[in-house]
Structures are given as C-alpha cells and as structure tokens.
Amino acid sequence: MNTGYKSCNTDSCAERRQLLYEISKIDFVLKELNLYLDTHPYDQQAMEAFKHYNMAKNKMVTEYTEKFGPLVLSIVDMDCREWKWATQDWPWEGGYN
Amino acid sequence: MQEWKPQMPYMEQFPVAMAYVPWQKNCNMYENLDDAFKTGTVFPELNKPFTGRRVKG
Amino acid sequence: MWNYEKRLQFPVKITQTNPQIAQVIISQYGGPDGELAASMRYLAQRYTMPYNSVAGLLTDIGTEELAHFEMICAIVYQLTRNLSPEEIAKSGFDKYYVDHTLALWPQAAGGIPFNACEFQSKGDVITDLTEDLAAEQKARTTYDNILRLVKDPDVCEPIKFLRAREIVHFQRFGEALRIAQENLDSRNFYAFNPEFDK
C-alpha cells in the first residue's frame, strides 16, 4: 500500500527540493574529500577543493534557510513567530529529502 | 599448478604476516557530480558495483 | 561533539510499503554488521588511537555511519508507514510489531537485539584497524544480500549508495593501516602495542 509520503508539486516545492538536493550533493563531495584528506593530509589540491566546495555549501545553506527554513542550528533565521527548526517536517518523512 | 616465486623487492617492501591495502593513487573525481552522488563515491576508481552475476571468461 | 543537519545524507522517498523487506533491511540498523555497530565501533576505538590522522578518520567515518543508520531507519519507517493490522498479520511483521508497534528498535533481522558484543574495541592499533576492514566488508556483503531481494527502485537507490560507502571506507581504513605500519618497525610490526607499551 501507499506509504503516505506527501508529494508536493508546486513550483516552490520543486525549487526547495532542487536546492536541498544540490546541498546534499555538494556536502557529499565534502565528505569524500574529508575522508581522503584524513589519510592524505598534505594533498594541497584536495584541500583547495574542500575550501571551494565548503564555501559553495555554506552559501546554499544560507539561501535555503532564508527561503524555506533552517537546516542547522548555527544558521537559524530568527522569525520569532515560529521555531521552524522544530515545527517543520523532519527528513525521515521523505518530503523534500 | 604454477609455482609461485616471491619477488624479493616486493617482499622487502611488504613483509609477511601483515595486511596491505594499496594507496589510492588515481584521485580523479567524476566530472558530473550528480553521477558521483548517485554512485556513492566521487572517485571512479572506487566504484565497484554489485551485479550478482559472474563475469564469463 | 556532534551537530545535526536537518536532512538525510542521501534522499529516501519510498512510495510503496513493504514490511517483508523492512524486516530484512532492519539488520543494517541493529544487526551485527550494521551501521550502528560500525559507528559505535569506530567512535569507541578513536580515544586510544595514537596517530592523530587515524583518530580523525575514525571520528569522521564514525560520524558518517550515524547518518547511515538514520537513512536505514528512514527506509524501514517508510516501508512500514500506515500499515493496517491485516497487512501486519499477513507479512510476518507481527512479531516485531507486537513489541514495538511501528517504532524503530535496533535489532537484527533474525531478532537478536543490538548489543555491544557485536563489535570490539580491542585497544591495539593493528587489531582494531583490521577489525574495521572486516566490518566494512561484512556491511558490504549484507548490502549485496539485500540487493538480491529488493526490486523497488526507491529502495535500491539508497541501498546502493550505502553499499558504495562501505567500499570507500574499506579503502580509507586500509590507508590508515598503512599509516600505522609506517610508524612501526617493519622487521616486526607486533613487537609492541603503540596504544599501551612505553
């Protein structure tokens, strides 16, 4: 039977899904570089790549937070009417991620 | 059965009674990061998919 | 210490429930070769690891495994969401359901609860890294076994991703063992334990 996963087909949903996918993809590259650097700690090229992707990810996370809601507690857009960190859906629901 | 002859320089570098995994030398990344993400690694050299079938020949 | 990012490492969006396959996949949560065991193993071994970069690797892979058991839990949660009592009774999932309803609880597919006996932190550099190499292969084999049984592409995609991570981790632990070897006397790697002997 259907899992009841709430699919959303508006433009805003599609933009949110796409941005979250891009963040996950870049963060994955960062994780791979992180593990590689743990065993290759003097690889300058890898460190430069890490720096580049880290800046890209931070920029995207800030954009996502402003448009849709928080992903990390260290970047929370303080809209004092609602503590979105808790009230928005959680990722295991399968909505956006 | 072919007799296996140890190669001395190899054995000097890799003494017996120990396990060795080769260093990853080919550190090229996938150009298409969508492919890398879906595959589960950014390094094509580390992509070893499961097919569940023996390779013939 | 740990922070949390409110997303899964790789998306999990399953539209069809399947309690039979959920019972199998739960082994990668609470089973002996699952992601929770892997995480606890590496995070436990890191404290006495004498080489900083190896302690770093154990921390970073241990942390990634936390994200992996989160994905496994999301898969099992979505595969069993909104099940009716009839579907539960028919699928064999009733044995798990009676004690846990639809909640996640770490156990192996065969029912053995998660416990610390399922992993080791032996306190010897070579032993612990060798254990970690084996752990990654065991996890990879479990994923191979799961892939033979799963047909739903929504389930296959995250499982294939998790399987690929095991092979990468194996490579990194292999490199960590090479780092340890470089710090030891190759005439006799076993003369002493760098985690203990002076």
Short mmCIF file of C-alpha atoms in Angstrom, two decimals:
data_model
loop_
_atom_site.label_atom_id
_atom_site.label_comp_id
_atom_site.label_asym_id
_atom_site.label_seq_id
_atom_site.Cartn_x
_atom_site.Cartn_y
_atom_site.Cartn_z
CA MET A 1 0.00 0.00 0.00
CA ASN A 2 1.00 3.63 -0.33
CA THR A 3 3.38 4.94 2.31
CA GLY A 4 1.50 8.22 2.58
CA TYR A 5 4.63 10.18 1.62
CA LYS A 6 3.39 13.70 0.95
CA SER A 7 4.41 14.62 -2.57
CA CYS A 8 4.21 18.32 -3.40
CA ASN A 9 4.02 19.58 -6.98
CA THR A 10 4.11 23.37 -6.73
CA ASP A 11 6.98 25.48 -8.13
CA SER A 12 8.06 26.40 -4.61
CA CYS A 13 8.28 22.72 -3.63
CA ALA A 14 10.28 21.93 -6.74
CA GLU A 15 12.71 24.80 -6.01
CA ARG A 16 13.06 23.67 -2.39
CA ARG A 17 13.64 20.04 -3.41
CA GLN A 18 16.21 21.05 -6.03
CA LEU A 19 18.15 23.33 -3.65
CA LEU A 20 18.20 20.68 -0.93
CA TYR A 21 19.42 18.11 -3.47
CA GLU A 22 22.25 20.47 -4.52
CA ILE A 23 23.23 21.00 -0.87
CA SER A 24 23.28 17.22 -0.27
CA LYS A 25 25.34 16.65 -3.41
CA ILE A 26 27.98 19.26 -2.50
CA ASP A 27 28.08 18.08 1.11
CA PHE A 28 28.71 14.57 -0.20
CA VAL A 29 31.73 15.80 -2.18
CA LEU A 30 32.94 17.47 1.03
CA LYS A 31 32.57 14.19 2.96
CA GLU A 32 34.59 12.30 0.34
CA LEU A 33 37.31 14.96 0.40
CA ASN A 34 37.22 14.96 4.23
CA LEU A 35 37.90 11.19 4.41
CA TYR A 36 40.51 11.39 1.64
CA LEU A 37 42.33 14.20 3.46
CA ASP A 38 42.31 12.26 6.75
CA THR A 39 44.66 9.74 5.11
CA HIS A 40 46.32 12.19 2.68
CA PRO A 41 46.76 15.23 4.98
CA TYR A 42 49.27 17.04 2.75
CA ASP A 43 47.34 16.96 -0.54
CA GLN A 44 47.11 20.68 -1.41
CA GLN A 45 44.79 20.14 -4.36
CA ALA A 46 42.29 18.28 -2.21
CA MET A 47 42.42 21.00 0.45
CA GLU A 48 41.76 23.68 -2.18
CA ALA A 49 38.81 21.66 -3.50
CA PHE A 50 37.48 21.27 0.06
CA LYS A 51 37.69 25.04 0.63
CA HIS A 52 35.90 25.72 -2.66
CA TYR A 53 33.02 23.30 -2.03
CA ASN A 54 32.70 24.36 1.62
CA MET A 55 32.11 27.99 0.59
CA ALA A 56 29.57 26.85 -2.01
CA LYS A 57 27.71 24.74 0.53
CA ASN A 58 27.57 27.49 3.17
CA LYS A 59 26.17 29.91 0.60
CA MET A 60 23.46 27.43 -0.41
CA VAL A 61 22.56 26.60 3.19
CA THR A 62 22.11 30.31 3.96
CA GLU A 63 19.92 30.69 0.86
CA TYR A 64 17.83 27.63 1.79
CA THR A 65 17.39 28.90 5.36
CA GLU A 66 16.18 32.32 4.18
CA LYS A 67 13.74 30.87 1.64
CA PHE A 68 12.46 27.71 3.29
CA GLY A 69 13.62 27.14 6.87
CA PRO A 70 16.60 26.03 8.95
CA LEU A 71 18.88 23.08 8.21
CA VAL A 72 21.40 23.72 11.02
CA LEU A 73 21.04 25.39 14.40
CA SER A 74 24.02 27.63 13.69
CA ILE A 75 22.16 29.33 10.83
CA VAL A 76 18.61 29.99 12.03
CA ASP A 77 16.66 32.89 10.55
CA MET A 78 15.11 34.30 13.68
CA ASP A 79 11.45 34.69 12.80
CA CYS A 80 10.19 34.96 16.35
CA ARG A 81 6.67 33.91 15.47
CA GLU A 82 7.65 30.26 14.89
CA TRP A 83 10.56 27.99 15.89
CA LYS A 84 10.72 26.37 12.44
CA TRP A 85 13.60 24.13 13.41
CA ALA A 86 11.10 22.02 15.37
CA THR A 87 7.78 22.69 13.65
CA GLN A 88 8.81 21.94 10.05
CA ASP A 89 8.81 18.35 8.82
CA TRP A 90 11.74 16.09 9.65
CA PRO A 91 13.83 14.43 6.93
CA TRP A 92 12.82 10.79 7.52
CA GLU A 93 9.27 11.68 6.34
CA GLY A 94 10.58 11.71 2.76
CA GLY A 95 9.09 15.05 1.81
CA TYR A 96 11.95 17.13 0.50
CA ASN A 97 14.76 14.77 1.48
CA MET B 1 49.74 -25.69 -10.51
CA GLN B 2 52.19 -22.91 -11.32
CA GLU B 3 54.87 -22.44 -8.67
CA TRP B 4 54.66 -19.01 -7.12
CA LYS B 5 58.03 -17.33 -6.84
CA PRO B 6 58.20 -14.43 -4.37
CA GLN B 7 59.62 -11.23 -5.84
CA MET B 8 62.30 -10.01 -3.44
CA PRO B 9 61.95 -6.21 -3.79
CA TYR B 10 58.19 -6.62 -3.33
CA MET B 11 58.66 -8.74 -0.22
CA GLU B 12 61.14 -6.28 1.27
CA GLN B 13 58.58 -3.54 0.93
CA PHE B 14 55.75 -5.75 2.19
CA PRO B 15 56.95 -8.09 4.93
CA VAL B 16 54.89 -11.19 5.59
CA ALA B 17 52.28 -11.61 8.33
CA MET B 18 50.61 -8.28 7.64
CA ALA B 19 47.74 -6.99 5.51
CA TYR B 20 48.29 -4.20 2.96
CA VAL B 21 45.75 -2.14 1.05
CA PRO B 22 47.32 -0.17 -1.84
CA TRP B 23 47.30 3.62 -1.53
CA GLN B 24 44.71 5.26 -3.74
CA LYS B 25 46.88 6.85 -6.45
CA ASN B 26 44.23 7.78 -9.03
CA CYS B 27 42.49 10.68 -7.35
CA ASN B 28 40.48 11.87 -10.35
CA MET B 29 36.92 12.81 -9.44
CA TYR B 30 33.79 12.31 -11.54
CA GLU B 31 33.23 15.41 -13.68
CA ASN B 32 29.50 15.04 -13.28
CA LEU B 33 28.80 15.34 -9.55
CA ASP B 34 25.23 14.08 -9.99
CA ASP B 35 26.73 10.78 -11.18
CA ALA B 36 29.15 10.79 -8.23
CA PHE B 37 26.34 11.35 -5.73
CA LYS B 38 24.13 8.63 -7.20
CA THR B 39 27.06 6.20 -7.37
CA GLY B 40 28.14 6.79 -3.77
CA THR B 41 31.70 7.95 -4.42
CA VAL B 42 33.39 10.92 -6.18
CA PHE B 43 36.31 8.67 -7.22
CA PRO B 44 35.55 6.44 -10.26
CA GLU B 45 38.37 4.12 -9.17
CA LEU B 46 36.42 3.24 -6.02
CA ASN B 47 33.17 2.49 -7.86
CA LYS B 48 32.71 -1.30 -7.63
CA PRO B 49 29.01 -2.05 -8.28
CA PHE B 50 27.25 -5.30 -7.39
CA THR B 51 25.89 -7.25 -10.34
CA GLY B 52 25.13 -10.59 -8.72
CA ARG B 53 26.46 -12.33 -11.85
CA ARG B 54 29.84 -13.91 -12.51
CA VAL B 55 31.84 -12.41 -15.35
CA LYS B 56 32.37 -15.06 -18.04
CA GLY B 57 35.86 -15.72 -19.48
CA MET C 1 30.86 16.96 19.88
CA TRP C 2 28.09 16.49 17.36
CA ASN C 3 25.75 18.79 15.47
CA TYR C 4 22.75 17.73 13.41
CA GLU C 5 21.84 18.74 9.88
CA LYS C 6 18.14 18.50 9.17
CA ARG C 7 18.44 16.33 6.06
CA LEU C 8 19.43 12.78 5.15
CA GLN C 9 22.86 12.24 3.58
CA PHE C 10 21.09 10.71 0.53
CA PRO C 11 17.35 11.02 -0.21
CA VAL C 12 14.89 8.34 0.88
CA LYS C 13 11.46 8.65 -0.77
CA ILE C 14 9.59 5.35 -0.79
CA THR C 15 6.02 5.27 -2.10
CA GLN C 16 5.14 1.58 -1.60
CA THR C 17 5.13 -0.08 1.80
CA ASN C 18 6.78 -3.50 2.13
CA PRO C 19 7.01 -4.89 5.67
CA GLN C 20 8.72 -8.10 4.50
CA ILE C 21 11.72 -6.26 3.10
CA ALA C 22 11.69 -3.87 6.09
CA GLN C 23 12.32 -6.86 8.36
CA VAL C 24 15.43 -7.70 6.34
CA ILE C 25 16.75 -4.15 5.98
CA ILE C 26 16.47 -3.54 9.75
CA SER C 27 19.62 -5.67 10.09
CA GLN C 28 21.59 -2.70 8.79
CA TYR C 29 20.28 -0.72 11.75
CA GLY C 30 20.57 -3.12 14.70
CA GLY C 31 22.39 -6.10 13.26
CA PRO C 32 26.00 -7.15 13.99
CA ASP C 33 27.34 -5.71 10.74
CA GLY C 34 25.02 -2.74 10.58
CA GLU C 35 25.60 0.99 10.57
CA LEU C 36 25.01 1.49 14.32
CA ALA C 37 27.57 -1.21 15.16
CA ALA C 38 30.03 0.38 12.74
CA SER C 39 29.56 3.84 14.22
CA MET C 40 29.91 2.67 17.83
CA ARG C 41 32.97 0.60 16.90
CA TYR C 42 34.89 3.47 15.27
CA LEU C 43 33.87 6.12 17.80
CA ALA C 44 34.97 3.82 20.64
CA GLN C 45 38.32 2.92 19.07
CA ARG C 46 39.40 6.51 18.42
CA TYR C 47 40.20 7.57 22.01
CA THR C 48 43.33 5.48 22.40
CA MET C 49 44.47 5.64 18.78
CA PRO C 50 47.97 7.15 18.98
CA TYR C 51 48.05 8.64 15.46
CA ASN C 52 46.03 11.85 15.02
CA SER C 53 45.08 11.30 11.40
CA VAL C 54 43.80 7.79 12.18
CA ALA C 55 41.81 9.13 15.16
CA GLY C 56 40.46 11.74 12.77
CA LEU C 57 39.43 9.08 10.25
CA LEU C 58 37.70 7.01 12.96
CA THR C 59 35.82 10.12 14.12
CA ASP C 60 34.80 11.13 10.59
CA ILE C 61 33.73 7.68 9.42
CA GLY C 62 32.03 7.02 12.80
CA THR C 63 30.07 10.23 12.30
CA GLU C 64 29.12 9.33 8.72
CA GLU C 65 27.79 5.97 9.96
CA LEU C 66 25.38 7.84 12.27
CA ALA C 67 23.94 9.44 9.10
CA HIS C 68 23.76 5.97 7.56
CA PHE C 69 21.74 4.38 10.34
CA GLU C 70 19.46 7.41 10.09
CA MET C 71 18.91 6.52 6.42
CA ILE C 72 18.22 2.88 7.28
CA CYS C 73 15.69 3.98 9.90
CA ALA C 74 14.03 6.28 7.34
CA ILE C 75 13.82 3.33 4.89
CA VAL C 76 12.28 0.99 7.48
CA TYR C 77 9.94 3.77 8.72
CA GLN C 78 8.68 4.50 5.18
CA LEU C 79 8.36 0.79 4.29
CA THR C 80 6.08 0.23 7.32
CA ARG C 81 4.21 3.54 7.41
CA ASN C 82 0.41 3.39 7.68
CA LEU C 83 0.27 -0.40 7.69
CA SER C 84 -3.08 -1.93 8.56
CA PRO C 85 -3.34 -4.72 11.17
CA GLU C 86 -4.24 -7.13 8.31
CA GLU C 87 -1.08 -6.25 6.36
CA ILE C 88 0.97 -6.63 9.54
CA ALA C 89 -0.51 -10.06 10.27
CA LYS C 90 -0.05 -11.28 6.68
CA SER C 91 3.58 -10.19 6.32
CA GLY C 92 5.21 -11.76 9.37
CA PHE C 93 5.96 -8.27 10.67
CA ASP C 94 3.56 -9.07 13.54
CA LYS C 95 6.38 -10.48 15.67
CA TYR C 96 8.23 -7.16 15.66
CA TYR C 97 5.02 -5.08 15.80
CA VAL C 98 3.70 -6.69 18.97
CA ASP C 99 6.68 -5.37 20.97
CA HIS C 100 7.38 -2.12 19.10
CA THR C 101 4.28 -1.21 17.07
CA LEU C 102 5.77 0.71 14.13
CA ALA C 103 8.61 2.30 16.10
CA LEU C 104 12.25 1.75 15.19
CA TRP C 105 14.18 -0.51 17.58
CA PRO C 106 17.69 -1.72 16.82
CA GLN C 107 17.68 -5.47 16.22
CA ALA C 108 18.99 -7.87 13.59
CA ALA C 109 16.62 -9.37 11.00
CA GLY C 110 16.67 -12.62 12.99
CA GLY C 111 15.57 -10.83 16.17
CA ILE C 112 18.81 -10.55 18.18
CA PRO C 113 18.82 -7.12 19.85
CA PHE C 114 21.67 -4.73 19.18
CA ASN C 115 24.36 -5.07 21.82
CA ALA C 116 27.97 -4.08 22.33
CA CYS C 117 29.12 -7.72 21.98
CA GLU C 118 28.57 -7.20 18.27
CA PHE C 119 31.70 -5.09 17.99
CA GLN C 120 35.11 -4.72 19.53
CA SER C 121 37.47 -2.01 20.52
CA LYS C 122 40.46 -4.16 21.39
CA GLY C 123 42.93 -1.36 22.11
CA ASP C 124 45.64 -2.49 19.68
CA VAL C 125 46.23 -0.38 16.57
CA ILE C 126 46.69 -3.24 14.09
CA THR C 127 43.89 -5.35 15.61
CA ASP C 128 41.34 -2.54 15.65
CA LEU C 129 42.08 -1.39 12.10
CA THR C 130 41.91 -4.99 10.88
CA GLU C 131 38.54 -5.35 12.67
CA ASP C 132 37.40 -2.19 10.88
CA LEU C 133 38.43 -3.55 7.45
CA ALA C 134 36.38 -6.68 8.21
CA ALA C 135 33.44 -4.61 9.45
CA GLU C 136 33.24 -2.72 6.15
CA GLN C 137 33.32 -5.94 4.13
CA LYS C 138 30.64 -7.52 6.31
CA ALA C 139 28.43 -4.48 5.81
CA ARG C 140 29.07 -4.61 2.06
CA THR C 141 28.12 -8.30 1.97
CA THR C 142 24.91 -7.58 3.88
CA TYR C 143 24.01 -4.93 1.30
CA ASP C 144 24.77 -7.41 -1.53
CA ASN C 145 22.36 -9.83 0.18
CA ILE C 146 19.70 -7.11 0.47
CA LEU C 147 20.11 -6.09 -3.19
CA ARG C 148 19.35 -9.67 -4.30
CA LEU C 149 15.97 -9.43 -2.54
CA VAL C 150 14.88 -5.85 -3.27
CA LYS C 151 13.15 -4.94 -6.54
CA ASP C 152 11.71 -1.50 -5.74
CA PRO C 153 13.99 1.19 -7.26
CA ASP C 154 13.01 3.66 -4.49
CA VAL C 155 14.64 1.22 -2.04
CA CYS C 156 17.53 0.10 -4.28
CA GLU C 157 18.90 3.63 -4.81
CA PRO C 158 19.69 4.47 -1.18
CA ILE C 159 20.85 0.88 -0.52
CA LYS C 160 23.30 1.02 -3.47
CA PHE C 161 24.60 4.37 -2.16
CA LEU C 162 25.18 2.90 1.31
CA ARG C 163 26.92 -0.15 -0.18
CA ALA C 164 29.30 2.05 -2.18
CA ARG C 165 30.25 3.91 1.01
CA GLU C 166 31.41 0.62 2.59
CA ILE C 167 33.96 0.10 -0.18
CA VAL C 168 35.29 3.65 0.16
CA HIS C 169 35.56 3.20 3.95
CA PHE C 170 37.44 -0.07 3.41
CA GLN C 171 39.97 1.80 1.27
CA ARG C 172 40.41 4.52 3.90
CA PHE C 173 40.86 2.04 6.77
CA GLY C 174 43.40 0.23 4.58
CA GLU C 175 45.28 3.50 4.18
CA ALA C 176 45.06 4.09 7.94
CA LEU C 177 46.66 0.66 8.49
CA ARG C 178 49.46 1.67 6.10
CA ILE C 179 49.98 4.83 8.19
CA ALA C 180 50.20 2.68 11.33
CA GLN C 181 52.72 0.37 9.63
CA GLU C 182 54.89 3.35 8.67
CA ASN C 183 55.08 4.24 12.35
CA LEU C 184 56.16 0.72 13.35
CA ASP C 185 59.27 -1.38 12.72
CA SER C 186 58.64 -3.45 9.59
CA ARG C 187 61.01 -6.16 10.84
CA ASN C 188 58.39 -6.93 13.48
CA PHE C 189 55.11 -5.00 13.47
CA TYR C 190 53.98 -6.90 16.56
CA ALA C 191 56.87 -6.19 18.92
CA PHE C 192 54.75 -3.83 20.97
CA ASN C 193 51.33 -2.16 21.04
CA PRO C 194 51.72 1.58 20.44
CA GLU C 195 48.44 2.16 22.31
CA PHE C 196 49.88 0.81 25.53
CA ASP C 197 53.57 -0.10 25.70
CA LYS C 198 56.17 2.56 26.54
#
